[in-house]
GROMACS .gro file of C-alpha atoms in nm:
model
  142
    1UNK     CA    1   2.467  -1.947   0.595
    2UNK     CA    2   2.490  -1.569   0.618
    3UNK     CA    3   2.406  -1.303   0.366
    4UNK     CA    4   2.516  -0.941   0.339
    5UNK     CA    5   2.635  -0.790   0.667
    6UNK     CA    6   2.604  -1.100   0.877
    7UNK     CA    7   2.225  -1.119   0.852
    8UNK     CA    8   2.085  -1.471   0.845
    9UNK     CA    9   1.928  -1.581   0.521
   10UNK     CA   10   1.559  -1.645   0.573
   11UNK     CA   11   1.239  -1.603   0.375
   12UNK     CA   12   1.126  -1.321   0.608
   13UNK     CA   13   1.453  -1.127   0.598
   14UNK     CA   14   1.427  -0.779   0.446
   15UNK     CA   15   1.765  -0.605   0.420
   16UNK     CA   16   1.617  -0.254   0.420
   17UNK     CA   17   1.366  -0.305   0.702
   18UNK     CA   18   1.431  -0.057   0.982
   19UNK     CA   19   1.458  -0.185   1.337
   20UNK     CA   20   1.159  -0.151   1.565
   21UNK     CA   21   0.787  -0.145   1.512
   22UNK     CA   22   0.563   0.089   1.312
   23UNK     CA   23   0.526   0.337   1.597
   24UNK     CA   24   0.904   0.360   1.633
   25UNK     CA   25   0.935   0.415   1.256
   26UNK     CA   26   0.678   0.693   1.282
   27UNK     CA   27   0.862   0.854   1.574
   28UNK     CA   28   1.198   0.832   1.395
   29UNK     CA   29   1.047   0.972   1.076
   30UNK     CA   30   0.894   1.269   1.258
   31UNK     CA   31   1.224   1.336   1.434
   32UNK     CA   32   1.415   1.319   1.106
   33UNK     CA   33   1.167   1.562   0.953
   34UNK     CA   34   1.200   1.798   1.249
   35UNK     CA   35   1.579   1.772   1.235
   36UNK     CA   36   1.589   1.873   0.868
   37UNK     CA   37   1.626   1.537   0.693
   38UNK     CA   38   1.302   1.516   0.493
   39UNK     CA   39   1.424   1.258   0.238
   40UNK     CA   40   1.531   1.017   0.513
   41UNK     CA   41   1.205   1.088   0.695
   42UNK     CA   42   1.004   1.014   0.379
   43UNK     CA   43   1.181   0.679   0.337
   44UNK     CA   44   1.102   0.553   0.685
   45UNK     CA   45   0.753   0.706   0.690
   46UNK     CA   46   0.673   0.536   0.358
   47UNK     CA   47   0.764   0.206   0.525
   48UNK     CA   48   0.534   0.292   0.816
   49UNK     CA   49   0.251   0.390   0.577
   50UNK     CA   50   0.287   0.058   0.395
   51UNK     CA   51   0.260  -0.125   0.727
   52UNK     CA   52  -0.032   0.088   0.855
   53UNK     CA   53  -0.211   0.210   0.541
   54UNK     CA   54  -0.508   0.358   0.726
   55UNK     CA   55  -0.309   0.580   0.964
   56UNK     CA   56  -0.380   0.947   0.891
   57UNK     CA   57  -0.105   1.066   1.126
   58UNK     CA   58   0.156   0.859   0.942
   59UNK     CA   59   0.022   0.980   0.606
   60UNK     CA   60   0.034   1.343   0.715
   61UNK     CA   61   0.394   1.313   0.832
   62UNK     CA   62   0.480   1.131   0.508
   63UNK     CA   63   0.314   1.403   0.300
   64UNK     CA   64   0.507   1.674   0.485
   65UNK     CA   65   0.834   1.484   0.438
   66UNK     CA   66   0.764   1.435   0.068
   67UNK     CA   67   0.680   1.804   0.029
   68UNK     CA   68   0.992   1.915   0.216
   69UNK     CA   69   1.209   1.687   0.003
   70UNK     CA   70   1.056   1.844  -0.310
   71UNK     CA   71   0.864   1.534  -0.410
   72UNK     CA   72   0.557   1.744  -0.479
   73UNK     CA   73   0.358   1.493  -0.685
   74UNK     CA   74   0.406   1.228  -0.416
   75UNK     CA   75   0.307   1.482  -0.151
   76UNK     CA   76  -0.006   1.573  -0.349
   77UNK     CA   77  -0.100   1.204  -0.367
   78UNK     CA   78  -0.051   1.164   0.008
   79UNK     CA   79  -0.253   1.476   0.089
   80UNK     CA   80  -0.528   1.358  -0.150
   81UNK     CA   81  -0.543   1.032   0.043
   82UNK     CA   82  -0.591   1.224   0.369
   83UNK     CA   83  -0.861   1.447   0.218
   84UNK     CA   84  -1.051   1.147   0.085
   85UNK     CA   85  -1.022   0.967   0.420
   86UNK     CA   86  -1.126   1.272   0.621
   87UNK     CA   87  -1.273   1.567   0.428
   88UNK     CA   88  -1.263   1.788   0.738
   89UNK     CA   89  -0.880   1.805   0.751
   90UNK     CA   90  -0.811   2.167   0.661
   91UNK     CA   91  -0.434   2.116   0.675
   92UNK     CA   92  -0.458   1.835   0.418
   93UNK     CA   93  -0.640   2.068   0.177
   94UNK     CA   94  -0.374   2.331   0.237
   95UNK     CA   95  -0.095   2.078   0.182
   96UNK     CA   96  -0.262   1.948  -0.133
   97UNK     CA   97  -0.296   2.300  -0.270
   98UNK     CA   98   0.064   2.384  -0.189
   99UNK     CA   99   0.193   2.063  -0.346
  100UNK     CA  100  -0.010   2.123  -0.662
  101UNK     CA  101   0.117   2.481  -0.671
  102UNK     CA  102   0.475   2.355  -0.657
  103UNK     CA  103   0.409   2.117  -0.947
  104UNK     CA  104   0.300   2.424  -1.145
  105UNK     CA  105  -0.069   2.331  -1.161
  106UNK     CA  106  -0.215   2.660  -1.039
  107UNK     CA  107  -0.565   2.577  -1.162
  108UNK     CA  108  -0.577   2.259  -0.957
  109UNK     CA  109  -0.411   2.427  -0.655
  110UNK     CA  110  -0.679   2.693  -0.630
  111UNK     CA  111  -0.967   2.466  -0.521
  112UNK     CA  112  -0.806   2.288  -0.224
  113UNK     CA  113  -0.659   2.618  -0.105
  114UNK     CA  114  -1.003   2.781  -0.125
  115UNK     CA  115  -1.150   2.493   0.076
  116UNK     CA  116  -0.875   2.529   0.339
  117UNK     CA  117  -0.948   2.903   0.365
  118UNK     CA  118  -1.323   2.838   0.393
  119UNK     CA  119  -1.255   2.594   0.677
  120UNK     CA  120  -1.005   2.820   0.856
  121UNK     CA  121  -1.045   3.179   0.739
  122UNK     CA  122  -0.829   3.295   1.031
  123UNK     CA  123  -0.518   3.116   0.897
  124UNK     CA  124  -0.288   3.375   0.743
  125UNK     CA  125  -0.083   3.104   0.569
  126UNK     CA  126  -0.391   2.961   0.399
  127UNK     CA  127  -0.523   3.302   0.295
  128UNK     CA  128  -0.186   3.420   0.166
  129UNK     CA  129  -0.130   3.105  -0.040
  130UNK     CA  130  -0.474   3.135  -0.201
  131UNK     CA  131  -0.416   3.503  -0.279
  132UNK     CA  132  -0.082   3.424  -0.444
  133UNK     CA  133  -0.226   3.144  -0.656
  134UNK     CA  134  -0.518   3.361  -0.768
  135UNK     CA  135  -0.286   3.652  -0.846
  136UNK     CA  136  -0.069   3.423  -1.058
  137UNK     CA  137  -0.373   3.295  -1.245
  138UNK     CA  138  -0.495   3.652  -1.309
  139UNK     CA  139  -0.149   3.755  -1.431
  140UNK     CA  140  -0.143   3.464  -1.674
  141UNK     CA  141  -0.475   3.575  -1.823
  142UNK     CA  142  -0.333   3.910  -1.936
   0.00000   0.00000   0.00000
């Protein structure tokens, strides 16, 4: 008996499972992200992250895809996971701060951005983001 688009009915059949293995999903997700399709990238990278939950490279690509598809809370969660798994990842602190900034939580965004700047004071992107968040917080005080 067949089901759907000619796929055999079986207990292991998943209609939305992409073809290939986890590495191929990761590669396709990164390519989709690079090619400007962050929502599609996030979908396939989420599948890869479910299959390989301890992979920081998959999580980072997923976080970037979530951020670029304006899923800022999801991106913040993904960047938090990376930070907790490896507290020396300056980019994860930066991503977490940026995602929190985009959710409107300037107070929460300030700390991870400050950590990113402390880790890489030579990064203009990190420094500029922290300056903007702090300026916004100061402007809100007046």
